[in-house]
């Protein structure tokens, strides 16, 4: 939109940097800046308009956008243009993601280059490398406590190694996902060190207080994220003689986005990694970006403004780059990270679907889909040009963040049901073969989350220990069933490293002084490449999981109805063990794929006539796309094997 005040300001800024921008071929940059500037100005004004330095800071922001564009390579600029033309490119069913810790997966970045063949064999074409930036040893939170946002951890490699990797990934049509930890820095970051040294400018980069009066006010309403390891949300820094807000670990200092300088620094960092070839940036802990006394300091409306502003800025310089929102919050809140009151995504294009993840584990434990069927309806429709990141397991804990009301509607008591799930996954219930452990137990309110590798949670570890072939089969079927859902549901599936070969819990972290207090390391194992070779040996656990998953991935990529365009309908069946939805494609809603999953350990069936009444399964036979088997529909009931899944071509 054209608006005089902002436009004349923009002209002033461009005049000021005239020498820098002269002869620089900025045509595309100017059109984007012109298109977005009013939005940028307005949001920046909403957040920082009351400050004396408002104009100065806005000048600085535009300079950063311009310099980053000038630094952007011609190849990346071309990619931006191609993606502008084909703007729904990331909604395609072609994408299949994989998340790794670089050190644990391949030792370092050079080693990672040698493992790209493995990823390609599985069908992966989007690689999320979790944070690899410089962090203090022992106080790194797995890379999420960054000391230098522009340098890679020396043990993992160099920026040049990453550049080389980015080029190789592009050759393989594989997307590169990198983290930018926007909410906090390490207490050894240069900003923090200068704050500690007494520099007021840098103390303003954080939430720093002389005494407990403000921290105590905040604490009244702020929950604790790591109650066991890092109780409270503030840490006393003796050197500085002040309290600092540290929502996560005591060495992770929360950045103060009430200061525009912090916002501008972060935009600069995001664009730095975009210019190093990141296709997608994962923005960590976005729910926490704005703190306000009297609130939980999560999901505040200003946090959304910050993200919108980041998006608007990134679109000017690197419009082909997408954002992932890492917001592990209730469905009604998570949906806002795509943007509110909008048709197209205007904050982050992608968001973690933590609700689906947690519901899948609930269905495995209860062997039914009562809560899954109920609570999945609480996830509102996403915006256009937005998609989910669907996952079964990630590097973090599993939180039981379901809505109490949904639990009640599914027929359970919320507190008892959560306790049941916790007991189930931490191996304290007789009915369970899961071998997880409780993470983040909060003795004040009894909350806890779950750590443990996917395979160990799915019973594989216990089954192998007991040498029980049937139980091994059940856990393999569970692993495949869970992945089958995330591959078919709509969104980008994200597979966690090691899960394709059934990696079990690894208790080695207990012997590591830096890791032993954070039991999420039980599922952040060193990739066992020797075991992974067994994927080529028929009949091994590794081969059964890997080949099953690989087949599902190949099949997913062929089914255009699996692209994500809000083209899914949940189907209510009478049988509580079954989870069923239909995916359709095109205006005539064809072709369609009917997905049916059985979470029970026994065969289950559903009424074919019921489905026919919905216009589904009208033919005499139907093909299961997962196995190519033809299923006879001349009987009245369709049976689904124990822990089985159909993708029916209907
Ligand atoms: C994220 O997760 C990362 O994924 C974690 O690995 C980090 O430890 C953390 O941020 C701090 O950087 O607390 O248990 O509700 O929204 O931001 C996982 C918390 C976490 C989440 C999430 C956080």
XYZ file of N, CA and C and ligand atoms in Angstrom, residues 101 130 141-145 179 181 183-184 225-226 248-249 252 282 284-288 298 326-329 352 394-397 439 449 518 520 524, ligand 1:
134
model
N 21.076 -34.286 14.594
C 22.172 -33.598 15.259
C 23.398 -33.949 14.447
N 20.106 -29.619 13.143
C 19.868 -28.843 14.376
C 21.084 -27.991 14.698
N 22.956 -26.733 25.712
C 21.578 -27.178 25.481
C 21.443 -27.778 24.070
N 22.389 -28.632 23.726
C 22.326 -29.286 22.419
C 22.415 -28.301 21.263
N 23.047 -27.157 21.490
C 23.212 -26.180 20.412
C 22.272 -24.997 20.539
N 21.344 -25.075 21.493
C 20.348 -24.005 21.621
C 20.782 -22.893 22.598
N 22.092 -22.837 22.893
C 22.612 -21.728 23.711
C 23.801 -21.159 22.943
N 18.584 -23.738 12.054
C 17.955 -23.070 13.189
C 18.459 -21.652 13.363
N 18.166 -19.460 16.771
C 17.622 -19.472 18.130
C 17.316 -18.026 18.495
N 15.092 -16.652 20.604
C 14.591 -16.200 21.913
C 15.679 -15.881 22.932
N 16.842 -16.513 22.791
C 17.860 -16.333 23.837
C 19.256 -16.549 23.276
N 9.740 -23.880 32.369
C 9.902 -24.796 31.240
C 10.728 -26.022 31.630
N 11.799 -25.793 32.371
C 12.635 -26.910 32.827
C 12.659 -26.920 34.364
N 14.687 -20.696 30.019
C 15.114 -22.087 29.813
C 16.214 -22.397 30.831
N 17.420 -22.780 30.404
C 18.468 -23.060 31.388
C 19.043 -21.754 31.942
N 20.973 -19.616 29.558
C 20.308 -19.114 28.338
C 19.572 -17.825 28.684
N 14.335 -22.510 10.910
C 13.504 -22.912 12.051
C 13.721 -21.901 13.169
N 13.358 -20.971 16.778
C 13.188 -21.724 18.023
C 12.365 -20.937 19.042
N 11.533 -21.648 19.753
C 10.830 -21.130 20.935
C 10.110 -19.799 20.678
N 9.429 -19.706 19.548
C 8.822 -18.420 19.174
C 7.697 -17.963 20.110
N 7.108 -18.915 20.827
C 6.011 -18.518 21.719
C 6.492 -17.600 22.837
N 7.802 -17.597 23.061
C 8.360 -16.900 24.232
C 8.897 -15.503 23.920
N 3.916 -16.153 27.189
C 3.928 -17.005 25.999
C 2.758 -16.590 25.109
N 8.625 -22.968 15.779
C 8.694 -24.014 16.805
C 7.921 -23.484 18.007
N 6.630 -23.783 17.997
C 5.757 -23.342 19.088
C 4.977 -24.565 19.532
N 5.384 -25.105 20.670
C 4.734 -26.324 21.153
C 3.627 -25.874 22.106
N 2.548 -25.428 21.521
C 1.453 -24.817 22.294
C 0.116 -25.374 21.806
N 5.279 -26.728 13.647
C 5.290 -28.088 14.214
C 3.880 -28.488 14.622
N 10.951 -36.176 17.991
C 11.968 -35.186 17.685
C 13.002 -35.236 18.797
N 13.897 -34.274 18.823
C 14.970 -34.297 19.819
C 14.493 -33.889 21.206
N 13.286 -33.349 21.301
C 12.776 -32.891 22.586
C 11.898 -33.952 23.246
N 11.332 -33.555 24.362
C 10.442 -34.436 25.107
C 9.053 -34.455 24.452
N 10.493 -36.717 31.888
C 11.335 -35.525 31.707
C 10.606 -34.333 32.315
N 6.773 -34.674 31.329
C 6.756 -35.024 29.913
C 7.541 -36.325 29.746
N 20.182 -33.928 31.785
C 19.130 -33.656 30.803
C 18.823 -34.965 30.084
N 16.776 -35.885 27.970
C 16.413 -35.930 26.541
C 17.535 -36.575 25.727
N 18.966 -38.949 21.899
C 19.810 -38.177 20.966
C 21.091 -38.980 20.761
C 13.243 -25.696 22.030
O 12.237 -26.426 22.669
C 14.291 -26.667 21.530
O 13.708 -27.570 20.635
C 14.938 -27.346 22.705
O 15.837 -28.342 22.325
C 15.603 -26.289 23.534
O 16.078 -26.864 24.723
C 14.664 -25.138 23.889
O 13.866 -24.705 22.809
C 15.458 -23.942 24.308
O 16.147 -23.408 23.223
O 11.238 -26.386 25.938
O 11.199 -28.975 25.752
O 7.392 -25.413 25.444
O 8.105 -24.580 22.954
O 10.518 -24.054 22.690
C 11.311 -28.251 24.577
C 8.723 -25.385 25.092
C 11.307 -26.796 24.824
C 8.895 -25.478 23.600
C 10.234 -25.341 23.071
C 11.431 -25.862 23.689
